Coordinates of C-alpha atoms (C1' of nucleotides) in Angstrom, one line a residue:
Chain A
X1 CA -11.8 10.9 11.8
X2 CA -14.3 13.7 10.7
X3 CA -14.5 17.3 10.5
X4 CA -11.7 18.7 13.3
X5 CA -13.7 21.6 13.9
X6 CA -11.0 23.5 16.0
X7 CA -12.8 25.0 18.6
X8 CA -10.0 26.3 21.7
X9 CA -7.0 24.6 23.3
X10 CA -5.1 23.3 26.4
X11 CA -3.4 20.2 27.7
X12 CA -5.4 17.4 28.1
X13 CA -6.8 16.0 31.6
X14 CA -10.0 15.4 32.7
X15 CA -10.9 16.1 36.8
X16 CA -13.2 15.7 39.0
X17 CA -15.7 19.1 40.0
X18 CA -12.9 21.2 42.5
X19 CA -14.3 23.7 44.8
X20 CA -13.1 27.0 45.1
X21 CA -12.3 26.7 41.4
X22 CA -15.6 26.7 40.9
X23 CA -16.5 30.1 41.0
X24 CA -14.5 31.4 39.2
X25 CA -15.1 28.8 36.4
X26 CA -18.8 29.7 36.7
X27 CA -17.7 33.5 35.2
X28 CA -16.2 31.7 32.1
X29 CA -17.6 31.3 28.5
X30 CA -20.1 29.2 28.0
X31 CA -20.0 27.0 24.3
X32 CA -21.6 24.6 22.7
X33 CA -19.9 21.9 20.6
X34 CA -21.7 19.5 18.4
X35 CA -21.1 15.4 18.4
X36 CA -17.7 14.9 16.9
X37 CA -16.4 18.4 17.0
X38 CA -13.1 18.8 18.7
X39 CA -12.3 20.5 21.6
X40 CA -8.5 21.1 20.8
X41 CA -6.4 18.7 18.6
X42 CA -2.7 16.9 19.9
X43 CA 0.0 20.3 19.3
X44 CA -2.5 23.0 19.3
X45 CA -1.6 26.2 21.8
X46 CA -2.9 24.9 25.3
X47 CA -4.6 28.2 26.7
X48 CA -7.7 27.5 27.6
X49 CA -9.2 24.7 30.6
X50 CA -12.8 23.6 30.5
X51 CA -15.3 21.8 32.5
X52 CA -18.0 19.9 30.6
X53 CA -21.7 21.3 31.5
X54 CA -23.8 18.7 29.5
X55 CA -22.7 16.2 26.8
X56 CA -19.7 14.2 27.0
X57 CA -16.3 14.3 25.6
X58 CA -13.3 11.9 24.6
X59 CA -9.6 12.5 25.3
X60 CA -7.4 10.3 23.0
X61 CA -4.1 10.3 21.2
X62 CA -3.7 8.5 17.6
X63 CA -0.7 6.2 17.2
X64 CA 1.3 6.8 13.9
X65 CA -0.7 3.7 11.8
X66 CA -4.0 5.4 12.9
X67 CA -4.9 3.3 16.3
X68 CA -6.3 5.5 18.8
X69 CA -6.1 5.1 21.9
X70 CA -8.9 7.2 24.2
X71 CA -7.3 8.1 27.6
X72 CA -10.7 9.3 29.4
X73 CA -14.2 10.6 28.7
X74 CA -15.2 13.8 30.4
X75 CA -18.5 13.8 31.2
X76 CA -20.7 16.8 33.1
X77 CA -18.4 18.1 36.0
X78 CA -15.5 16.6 35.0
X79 CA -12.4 19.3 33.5
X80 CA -10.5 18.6 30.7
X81 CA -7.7 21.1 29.6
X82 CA -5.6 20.9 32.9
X83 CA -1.8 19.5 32.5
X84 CA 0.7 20.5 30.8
X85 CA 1.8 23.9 30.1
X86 CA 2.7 24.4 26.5
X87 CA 0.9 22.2 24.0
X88 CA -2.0 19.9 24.0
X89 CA -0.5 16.2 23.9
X90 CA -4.0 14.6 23.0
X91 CA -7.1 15.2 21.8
X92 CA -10.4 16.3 22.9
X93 CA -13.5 15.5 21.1
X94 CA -17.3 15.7 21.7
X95 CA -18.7 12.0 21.8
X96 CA -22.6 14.3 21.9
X97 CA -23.8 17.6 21.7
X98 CA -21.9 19.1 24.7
X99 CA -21.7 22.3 26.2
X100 CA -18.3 23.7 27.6
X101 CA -17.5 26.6 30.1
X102 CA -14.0 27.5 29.6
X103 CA -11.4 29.7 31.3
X104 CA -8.3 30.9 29.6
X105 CA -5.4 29.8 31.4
X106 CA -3.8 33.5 32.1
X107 CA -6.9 33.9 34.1
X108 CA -5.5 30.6 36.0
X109 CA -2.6 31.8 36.3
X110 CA -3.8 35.3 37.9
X111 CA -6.3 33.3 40.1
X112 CA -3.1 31.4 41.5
X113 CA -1.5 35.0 42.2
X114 CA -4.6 36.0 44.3
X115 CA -5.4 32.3 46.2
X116 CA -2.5 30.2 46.8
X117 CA -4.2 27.3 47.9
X118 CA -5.5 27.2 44.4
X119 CA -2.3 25.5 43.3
X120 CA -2.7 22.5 46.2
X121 CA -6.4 21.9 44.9
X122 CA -5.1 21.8 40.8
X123 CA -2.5 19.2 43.0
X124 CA -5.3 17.4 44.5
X125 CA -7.5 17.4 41.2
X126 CA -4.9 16.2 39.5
X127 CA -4.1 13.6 41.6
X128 CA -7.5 11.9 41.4
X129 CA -6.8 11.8 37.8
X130 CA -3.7 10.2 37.5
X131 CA -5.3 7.7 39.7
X132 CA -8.3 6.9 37.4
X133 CA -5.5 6.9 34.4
X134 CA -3.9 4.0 36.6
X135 CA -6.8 2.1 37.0
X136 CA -7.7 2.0 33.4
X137 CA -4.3 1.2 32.9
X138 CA -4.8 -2.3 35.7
X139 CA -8.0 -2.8 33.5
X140 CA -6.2 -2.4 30.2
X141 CA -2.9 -3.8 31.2
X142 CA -3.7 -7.8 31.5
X143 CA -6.8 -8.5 32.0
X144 CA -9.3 -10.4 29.2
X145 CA -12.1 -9.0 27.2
X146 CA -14.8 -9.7 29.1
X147 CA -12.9 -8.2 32.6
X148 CA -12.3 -5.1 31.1
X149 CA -15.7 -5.1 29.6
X150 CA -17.6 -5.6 32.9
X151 CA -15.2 -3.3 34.8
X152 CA -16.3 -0.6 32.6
X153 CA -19.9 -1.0 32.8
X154 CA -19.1 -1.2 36.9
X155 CA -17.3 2.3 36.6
X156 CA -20.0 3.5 34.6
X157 CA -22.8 2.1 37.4
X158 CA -20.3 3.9 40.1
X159 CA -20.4 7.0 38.7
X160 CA -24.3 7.1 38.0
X161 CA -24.4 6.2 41.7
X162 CA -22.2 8.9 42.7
X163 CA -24.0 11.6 40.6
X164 CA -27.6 9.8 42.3
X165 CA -28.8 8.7 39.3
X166 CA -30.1 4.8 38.8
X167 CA -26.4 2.7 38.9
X168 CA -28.1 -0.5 37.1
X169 CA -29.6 1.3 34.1
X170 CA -27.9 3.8 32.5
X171 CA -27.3 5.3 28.4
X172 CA -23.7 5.1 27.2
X173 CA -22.9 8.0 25.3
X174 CA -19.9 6.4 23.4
X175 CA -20.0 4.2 20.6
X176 CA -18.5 0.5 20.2
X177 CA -15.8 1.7 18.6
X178 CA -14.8 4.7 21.3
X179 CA -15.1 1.2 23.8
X180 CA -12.8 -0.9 22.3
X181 CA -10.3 2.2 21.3
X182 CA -10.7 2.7 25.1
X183 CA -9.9 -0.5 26.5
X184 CA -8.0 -1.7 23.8
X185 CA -10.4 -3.9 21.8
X186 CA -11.9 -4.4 19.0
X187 CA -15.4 -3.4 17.6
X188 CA -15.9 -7.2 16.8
X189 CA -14.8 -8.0 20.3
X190 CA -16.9 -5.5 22.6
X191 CA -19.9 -6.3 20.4
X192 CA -19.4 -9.9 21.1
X193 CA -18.4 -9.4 24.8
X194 CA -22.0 -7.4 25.2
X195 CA -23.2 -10.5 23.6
X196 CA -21.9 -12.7 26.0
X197 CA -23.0 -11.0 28.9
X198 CA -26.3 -10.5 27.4
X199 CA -26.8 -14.4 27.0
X200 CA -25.5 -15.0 30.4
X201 CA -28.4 -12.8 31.7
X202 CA -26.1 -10.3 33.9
X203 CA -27.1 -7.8 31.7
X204 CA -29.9 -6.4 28.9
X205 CA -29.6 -4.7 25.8
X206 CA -32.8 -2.4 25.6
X207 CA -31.0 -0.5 22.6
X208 CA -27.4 -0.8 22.1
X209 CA -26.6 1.7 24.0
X210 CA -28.8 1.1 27.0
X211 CA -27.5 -0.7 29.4
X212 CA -29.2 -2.7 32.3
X213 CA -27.1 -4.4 35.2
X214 CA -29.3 -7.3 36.1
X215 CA -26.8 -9.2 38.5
X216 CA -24.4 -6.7 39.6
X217 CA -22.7 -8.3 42.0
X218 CA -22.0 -11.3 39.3
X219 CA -20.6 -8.5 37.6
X220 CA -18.7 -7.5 40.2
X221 CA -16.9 -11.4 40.9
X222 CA -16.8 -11.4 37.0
X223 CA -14.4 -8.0 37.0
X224 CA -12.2 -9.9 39.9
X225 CA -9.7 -7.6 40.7
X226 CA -9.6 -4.1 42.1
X227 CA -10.5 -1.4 39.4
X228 CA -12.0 2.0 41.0
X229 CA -12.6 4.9 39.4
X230 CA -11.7 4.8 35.3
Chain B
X1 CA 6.2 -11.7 47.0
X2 CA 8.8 -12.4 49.4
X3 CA 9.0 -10.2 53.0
X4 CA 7.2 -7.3 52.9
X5 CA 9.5 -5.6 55.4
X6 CA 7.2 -2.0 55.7
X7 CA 9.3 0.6 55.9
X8 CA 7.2 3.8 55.7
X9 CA 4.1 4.9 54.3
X10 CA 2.3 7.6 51.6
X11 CA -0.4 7.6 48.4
X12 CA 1.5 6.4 44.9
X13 CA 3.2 8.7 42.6
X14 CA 6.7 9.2 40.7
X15 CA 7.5 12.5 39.8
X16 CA 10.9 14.1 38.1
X17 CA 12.9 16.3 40.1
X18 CA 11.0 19.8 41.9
X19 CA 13.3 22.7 42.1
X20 CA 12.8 24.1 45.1
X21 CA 11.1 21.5 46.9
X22 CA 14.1 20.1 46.6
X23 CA 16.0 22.0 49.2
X24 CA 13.5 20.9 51.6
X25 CA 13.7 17.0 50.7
X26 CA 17.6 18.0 51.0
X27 CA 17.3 17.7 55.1
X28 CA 14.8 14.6 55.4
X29 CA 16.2 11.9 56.6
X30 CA 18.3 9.0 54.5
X31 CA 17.1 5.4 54.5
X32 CA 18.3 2.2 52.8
X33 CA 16.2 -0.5 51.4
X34 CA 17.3 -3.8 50.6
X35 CA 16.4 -5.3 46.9
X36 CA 12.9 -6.4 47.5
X37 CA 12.2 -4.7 50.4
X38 CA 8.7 -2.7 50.6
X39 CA 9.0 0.9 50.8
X40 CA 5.1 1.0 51.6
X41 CA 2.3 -1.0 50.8
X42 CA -1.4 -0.9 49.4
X43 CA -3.7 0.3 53.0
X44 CA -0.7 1.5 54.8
X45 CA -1.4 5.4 55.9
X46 CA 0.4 7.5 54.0
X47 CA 2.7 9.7 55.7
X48 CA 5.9 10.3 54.1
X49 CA 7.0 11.5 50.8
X50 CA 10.3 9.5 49.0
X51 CA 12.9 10.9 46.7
X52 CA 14.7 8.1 45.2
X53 CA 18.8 8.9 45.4
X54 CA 20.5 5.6 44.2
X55 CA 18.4 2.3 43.3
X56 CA 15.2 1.6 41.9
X57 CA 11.8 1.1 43.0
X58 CA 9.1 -0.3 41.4
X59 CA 5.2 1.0 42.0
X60 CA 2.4 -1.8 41.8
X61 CA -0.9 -3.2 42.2
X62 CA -1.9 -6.7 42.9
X63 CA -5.4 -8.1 41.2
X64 CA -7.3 -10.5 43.0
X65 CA -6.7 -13.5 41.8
X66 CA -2.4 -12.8 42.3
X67 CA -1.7 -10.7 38.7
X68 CA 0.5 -7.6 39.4
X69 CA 0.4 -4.7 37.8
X70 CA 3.7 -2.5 37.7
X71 CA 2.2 1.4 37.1
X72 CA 6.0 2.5 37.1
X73 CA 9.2 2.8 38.1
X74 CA 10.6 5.4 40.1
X75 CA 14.7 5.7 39.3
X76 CA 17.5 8.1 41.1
X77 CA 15.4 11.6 41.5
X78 CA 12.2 10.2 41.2
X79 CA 9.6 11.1 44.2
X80 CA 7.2 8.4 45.2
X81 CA 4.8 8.9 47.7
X82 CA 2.9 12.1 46.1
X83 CA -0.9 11.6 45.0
X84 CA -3.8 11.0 47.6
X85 CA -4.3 11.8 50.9
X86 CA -5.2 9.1 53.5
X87 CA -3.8 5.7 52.6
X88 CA -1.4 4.1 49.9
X89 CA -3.4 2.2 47.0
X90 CA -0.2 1.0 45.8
X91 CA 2.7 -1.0 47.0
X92 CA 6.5 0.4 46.5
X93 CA 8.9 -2.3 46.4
X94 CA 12.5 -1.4 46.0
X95 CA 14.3 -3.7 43.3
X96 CA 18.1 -3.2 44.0
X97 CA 19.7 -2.1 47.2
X98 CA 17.8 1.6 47.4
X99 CA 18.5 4.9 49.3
X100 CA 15.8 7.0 49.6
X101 CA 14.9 10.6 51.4
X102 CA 11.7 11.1 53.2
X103 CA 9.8 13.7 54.1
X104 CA 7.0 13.7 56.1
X105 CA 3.8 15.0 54.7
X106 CA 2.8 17.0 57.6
X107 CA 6.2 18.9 56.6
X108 CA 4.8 18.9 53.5
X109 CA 2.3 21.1 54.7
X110 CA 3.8 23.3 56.7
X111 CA 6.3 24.0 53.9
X112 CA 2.8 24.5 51.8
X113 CA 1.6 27.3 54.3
X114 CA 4.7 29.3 53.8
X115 CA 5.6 28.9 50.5
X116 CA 2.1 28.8 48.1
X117 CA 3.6 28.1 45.0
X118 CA 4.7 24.5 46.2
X119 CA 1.1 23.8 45.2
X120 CA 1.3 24.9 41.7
X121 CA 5.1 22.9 41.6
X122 CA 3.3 19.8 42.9
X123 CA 0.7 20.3 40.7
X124 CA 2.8 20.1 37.2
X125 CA 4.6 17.2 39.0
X126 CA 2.2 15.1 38.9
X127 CA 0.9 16.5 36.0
X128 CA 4.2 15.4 34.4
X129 CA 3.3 11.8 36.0
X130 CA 0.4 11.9 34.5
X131 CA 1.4 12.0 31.3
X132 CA 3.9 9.2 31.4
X133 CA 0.8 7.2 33.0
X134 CA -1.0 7.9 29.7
X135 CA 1.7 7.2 27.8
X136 CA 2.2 3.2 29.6
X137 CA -1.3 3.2 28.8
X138 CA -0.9 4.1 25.2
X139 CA 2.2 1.3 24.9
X140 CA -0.1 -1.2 26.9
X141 CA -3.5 -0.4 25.3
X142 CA -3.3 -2.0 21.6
X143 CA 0.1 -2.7 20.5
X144 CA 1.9 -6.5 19.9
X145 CA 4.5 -7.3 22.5
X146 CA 7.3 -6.2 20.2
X147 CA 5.9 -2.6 19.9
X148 CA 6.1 -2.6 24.3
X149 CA 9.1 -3.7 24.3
X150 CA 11.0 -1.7 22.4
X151 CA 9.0 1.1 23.5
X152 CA 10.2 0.3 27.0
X153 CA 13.9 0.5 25.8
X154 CA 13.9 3.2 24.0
X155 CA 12.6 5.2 26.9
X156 CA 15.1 3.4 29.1
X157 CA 17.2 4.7 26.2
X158 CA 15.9 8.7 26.6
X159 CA 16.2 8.2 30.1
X160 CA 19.9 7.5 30.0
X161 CA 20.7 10.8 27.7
X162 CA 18.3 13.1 30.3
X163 CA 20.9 12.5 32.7
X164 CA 23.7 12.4 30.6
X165 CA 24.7 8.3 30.2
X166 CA 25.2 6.6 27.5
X167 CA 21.9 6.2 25.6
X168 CA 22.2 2.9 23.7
X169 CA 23.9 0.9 26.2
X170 CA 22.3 0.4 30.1
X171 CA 21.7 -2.2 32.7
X172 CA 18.4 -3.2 33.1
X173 CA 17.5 -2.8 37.1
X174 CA 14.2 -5.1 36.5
X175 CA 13.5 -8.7 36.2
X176 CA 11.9 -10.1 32.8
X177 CA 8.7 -10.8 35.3
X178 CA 8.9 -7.0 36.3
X179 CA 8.9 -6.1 32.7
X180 CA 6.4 -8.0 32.0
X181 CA 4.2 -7.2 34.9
X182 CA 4.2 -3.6 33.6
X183 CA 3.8 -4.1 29.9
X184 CA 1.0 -6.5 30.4
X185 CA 2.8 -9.2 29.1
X186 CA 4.3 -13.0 30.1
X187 CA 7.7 -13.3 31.2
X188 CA 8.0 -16.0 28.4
X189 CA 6.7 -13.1 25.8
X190 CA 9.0 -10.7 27.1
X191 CA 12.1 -13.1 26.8
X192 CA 11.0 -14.4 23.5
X193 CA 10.9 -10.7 22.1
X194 CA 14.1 -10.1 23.4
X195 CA 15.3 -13.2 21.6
X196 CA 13.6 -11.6 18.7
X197 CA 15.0 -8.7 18.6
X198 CA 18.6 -10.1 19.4
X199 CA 18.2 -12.6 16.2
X200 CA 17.0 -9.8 14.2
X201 CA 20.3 -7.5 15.1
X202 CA 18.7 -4.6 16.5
X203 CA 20.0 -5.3 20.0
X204 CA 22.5 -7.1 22.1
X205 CA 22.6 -9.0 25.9
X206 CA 26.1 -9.2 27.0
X207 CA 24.0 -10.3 29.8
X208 CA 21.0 -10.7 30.1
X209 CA 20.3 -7.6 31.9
X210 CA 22.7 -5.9 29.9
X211 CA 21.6 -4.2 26.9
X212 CA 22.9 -2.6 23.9
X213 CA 20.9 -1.0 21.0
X214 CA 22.5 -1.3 17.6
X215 CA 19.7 -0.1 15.6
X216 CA 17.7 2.9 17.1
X217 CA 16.3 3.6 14.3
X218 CA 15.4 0.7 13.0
X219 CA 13.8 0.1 17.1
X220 CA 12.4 3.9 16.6
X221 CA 10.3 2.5 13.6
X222 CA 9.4 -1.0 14.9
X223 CA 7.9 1.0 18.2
X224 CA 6.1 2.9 15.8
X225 CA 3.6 4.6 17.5
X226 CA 4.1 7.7 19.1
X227 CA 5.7 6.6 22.7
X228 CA 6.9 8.8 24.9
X229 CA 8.1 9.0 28.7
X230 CA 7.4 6.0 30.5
Chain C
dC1 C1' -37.7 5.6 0.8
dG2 C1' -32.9 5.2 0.7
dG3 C1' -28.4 5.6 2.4
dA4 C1' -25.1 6.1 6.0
dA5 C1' -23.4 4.9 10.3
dC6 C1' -23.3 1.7 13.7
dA7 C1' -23.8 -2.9 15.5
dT8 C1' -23.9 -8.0 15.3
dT9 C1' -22.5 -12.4 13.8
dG10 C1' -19.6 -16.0 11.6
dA11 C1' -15.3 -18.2 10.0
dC12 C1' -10.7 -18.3 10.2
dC13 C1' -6.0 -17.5 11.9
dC14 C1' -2.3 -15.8 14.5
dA15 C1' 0.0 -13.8 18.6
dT16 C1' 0.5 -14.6 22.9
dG17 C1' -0.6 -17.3 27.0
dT18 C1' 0.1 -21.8 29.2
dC19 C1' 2.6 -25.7 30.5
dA20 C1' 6.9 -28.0 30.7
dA21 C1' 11.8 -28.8 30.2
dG22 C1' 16.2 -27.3 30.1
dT23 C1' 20.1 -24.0 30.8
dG24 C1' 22.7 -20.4 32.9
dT25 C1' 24.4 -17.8 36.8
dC26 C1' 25.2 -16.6 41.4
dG27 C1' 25.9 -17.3 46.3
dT28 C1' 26.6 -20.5 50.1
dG29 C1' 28.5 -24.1 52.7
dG30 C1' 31.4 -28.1 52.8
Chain D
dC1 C1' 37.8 -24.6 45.2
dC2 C1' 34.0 -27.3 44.1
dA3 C1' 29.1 -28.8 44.6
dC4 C1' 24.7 -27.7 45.4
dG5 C1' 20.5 -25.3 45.3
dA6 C1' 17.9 -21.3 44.2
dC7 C1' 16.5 -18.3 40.9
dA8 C1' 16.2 -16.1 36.7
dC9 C1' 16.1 -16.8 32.0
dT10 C1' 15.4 -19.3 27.6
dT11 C1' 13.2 -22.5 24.5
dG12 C1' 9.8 -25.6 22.8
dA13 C1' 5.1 -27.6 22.0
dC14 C1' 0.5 -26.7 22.3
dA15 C1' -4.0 -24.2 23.2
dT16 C1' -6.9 -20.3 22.8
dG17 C1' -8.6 -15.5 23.1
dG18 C1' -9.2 -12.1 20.4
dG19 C1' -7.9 -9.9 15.9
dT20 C1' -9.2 -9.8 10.9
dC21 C1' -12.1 -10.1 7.1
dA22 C1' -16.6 -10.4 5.4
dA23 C1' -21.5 -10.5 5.3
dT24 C1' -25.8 -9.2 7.4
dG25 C1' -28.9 -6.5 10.5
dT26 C1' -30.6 -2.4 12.6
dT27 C1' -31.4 2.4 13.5
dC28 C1' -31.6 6.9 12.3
dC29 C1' -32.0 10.8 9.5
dG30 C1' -32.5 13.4 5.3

DNA sequence: CGGAACATTGACCCATGTCAAGTGTCGTGG
DNA sequence: CCACGACACTTGACATGGGTCAATGTTCCG
C-alpha cells in the first residue's frame, strides 16, 4: 500500500464545485501531493476539507483481509474532506500528482456563524454525493462485469462532457487495479472486460489508459439500466 | 410490484433522528400505509419529507430490464424524503402496515429561513446517510454472500441495542427477495446462507423471519471486514 | 540497459446464478 | 373447521461468470 505520507485530515466525501463556498475556499492553502501520497488515512483527526485543483484522488476503505474497496475519485472541482465530524472513516489518496486547496474546518465552522445558508448548500452538496454513492452502489450491487465496466467509462464520458472536454476520448487517471477495487472486480477481469469491448469495436485502446468510445450509444444499451452520476 | 398506490412525493434519503427538526415534524400530519403500498415513486415531484413512526419502508431502484435495487431501509425514526430537489429518483415502498409524518418541504423552508442552523442539522444527516450508503457499498462491493449476510444481521443486530431491544434476537420486517435485492444477491443465495448459517449453529429461525444469533462472535469474524451501519 | 510496475492472456475451478420441484404457512371462502 | 390457493421459503441439479494462479508482454524510468 506504499508510503502513507500523512499529509492533513477530515472525513471523507467528495462534492461537486458549491458556490458561495467557493470564495472562501479560494483564500485557503494551496498543496501539492505527489501520486500515491495520502491525503488523510481512515482514524486520523478530521480538521481539514479540500477541493482538488489538478490531479485526481481516491477515497477508499480497506476491509480487515486487505480488500479495498474505493468509494469515489475526486477529481479537479470535486471536495473531499466534507462528512463527518470527528474522525476520517476512509482514506484519501492521490491516484497523480495533485494539487489540493484546503480549509480547516474551524474556519467552516466560523463561515457557518457568519452565512447561514452555508449549512443548506453543505446539505445540498452533500446530497449530490450520497446520490453518486447510490448509483455506484446500483452499478456495483448486481450487475455483471462488463455492465459495470461500460457504465463507468459512460460516467467517465459524462463528466468530460460536463467539464466540455471530448466525452468519446478521454485518459483515465486510475489504474486497473483502483477499477476493479472500485467496482468490485478483479485486475484479471477489468483487463479482460477492456478486452472484450475492444474486440467488439465499441471501444479503442490507444495506450491502456486511453480510452476511445467508438459506439457510444452501444455502450449505452450495453450498460442497460439507469446509472447517473458515479 | 403489485399496486403502486402513490401516496405523496419527495427526493430519496433515510436519515436518523434530528433534534430539533424534530419538534417541527412533531405537528405534520400522520398517515398510514398499507404493507406494499408506495410512499412515492421514481419521477413523482418531491414535495414532502417522511419520518417513519412504526413500520418499515424500503428505498429502491428498478434497472431496466426489471432488477431492483434496495439502497436501504428506513425503520421507526428514520426520515425519507431528504436529498434532491425536484423529483424522486427513487421509489419508497412500505413493507409492513406503516405510519409515517410528513412535512412539506416548502415548510421545510420556511423553518430554514428562521432557524439557519437546520442547514448545518440537515447537512450531518445526510452526511450520516451517507456513510451507511458507503458502508452497503462496502458489504456489496467484493465480499461472498455469507460475508453480506451476516453483515446485514449484525447491523440489524446493533440496530436493535441503539434503541434499547434485545440485540441477538429480532423479526426480520423484509422478505428473502428484499434482502437479496439489497445485498445484490438471489433469493435462493440468501436462503441457502441462511440454511448455512443455521447448519453451522451460529443462528436460529423459529420462523423464518425470526432470528436469533447464538454466536456473535463467531458471526463478528465470519463478516470480517470492517462493516458498519447499514 | 535493466528492473519495477502495470497490463494482458490462459487454464482451471468454485461460488453463485438459473431453472425446477417441493414444502410450509397464512388467509379466505365454503 | 376444513380445503384451497397464493405466496414465501427451501432444496436440488446444473451452468457459468468471474475469481485465482501463473506466465508473458509492455511501458516507463533510473
Amino acid at each position: 500500500m506504499s508510503t502513507p505520507t500523512r499529509l492533513a485530515l477530515q472525513p471523507a466525501v467528495t462534492a461537486r464545485p458549491l458556490t458561495g463556498f467557493e470564495q472562501t475556499l479560494a483564500g485557503g492553502t494551496l498543496q501539492r501531493v505527489e501520486a500515491k501520497e495520502f491525503v488523510f488515512v481512515e482514524g486520523d483527526a478530521a480538521s481539514h476539507v479540500y477541493r482538488v485543483e489538478t490531479g485526481a484522488v481516491a477515497l477508499f476503505r480497506v476491509l480487515a483481509d486487505g480488500r479495498r474497496q474505493i468509494v469515489g475519485f475526486a477529481y479537479p472541482g470535486d471536495l473531499i474532506g466534507l462528512g463527518t465530524e470527528g474522525e476520517h472513516v476512509m482514506n484519501a489518496q492521490a491516484i497523480k500528482p495533485t494539487r489540493l486547496r484546503s480549509l480547516p474546518v474551524s474556519g467552516l465552522h466560523r463561515i457557518l456563524a457568519q452565512d447561514p445558508s452555508l449549512g443548506f448548500k453543505l446539505y445540498q452538496a452533500i446530497a449530490r454525493e450520497l446520490a453518486s454513492a447510490r448509483d455506484l452502489m446500483l452499478t456495483t450491487g448486481q450487475r455483471s462485469a462488463t455492465e459495470r465496466l461500460v457504465s463507468f467509462l459512460l460516467a467517465f464520458s459524462r463528466r468530460n462532457a460536463r467539464i466540455g472536454q471530448d466525452p468519446t476520448a478521454f485518459e483515465l487517471p486510475m489504474t486497473r487495479a483502483d477499477i476493479g477495487d472500485f467496482l468490485g472486480l478483479t485486475i484479471e477481469t477489468v483487463s479482460r472486460t477492456f478486452t472484450k469491448l475492444k474486440t467488439m469495436g465499441l471501444i479503442e485502446l490507444p495506450h491502456s489508459n486511453q480510452v476511445k468510445l467508438v459506439d457510444v450509444s452501444a455502450l449505452k444499451s450495453l450498460a442497460d439500466g439507469d446509472d447517473q452520476d458515479l
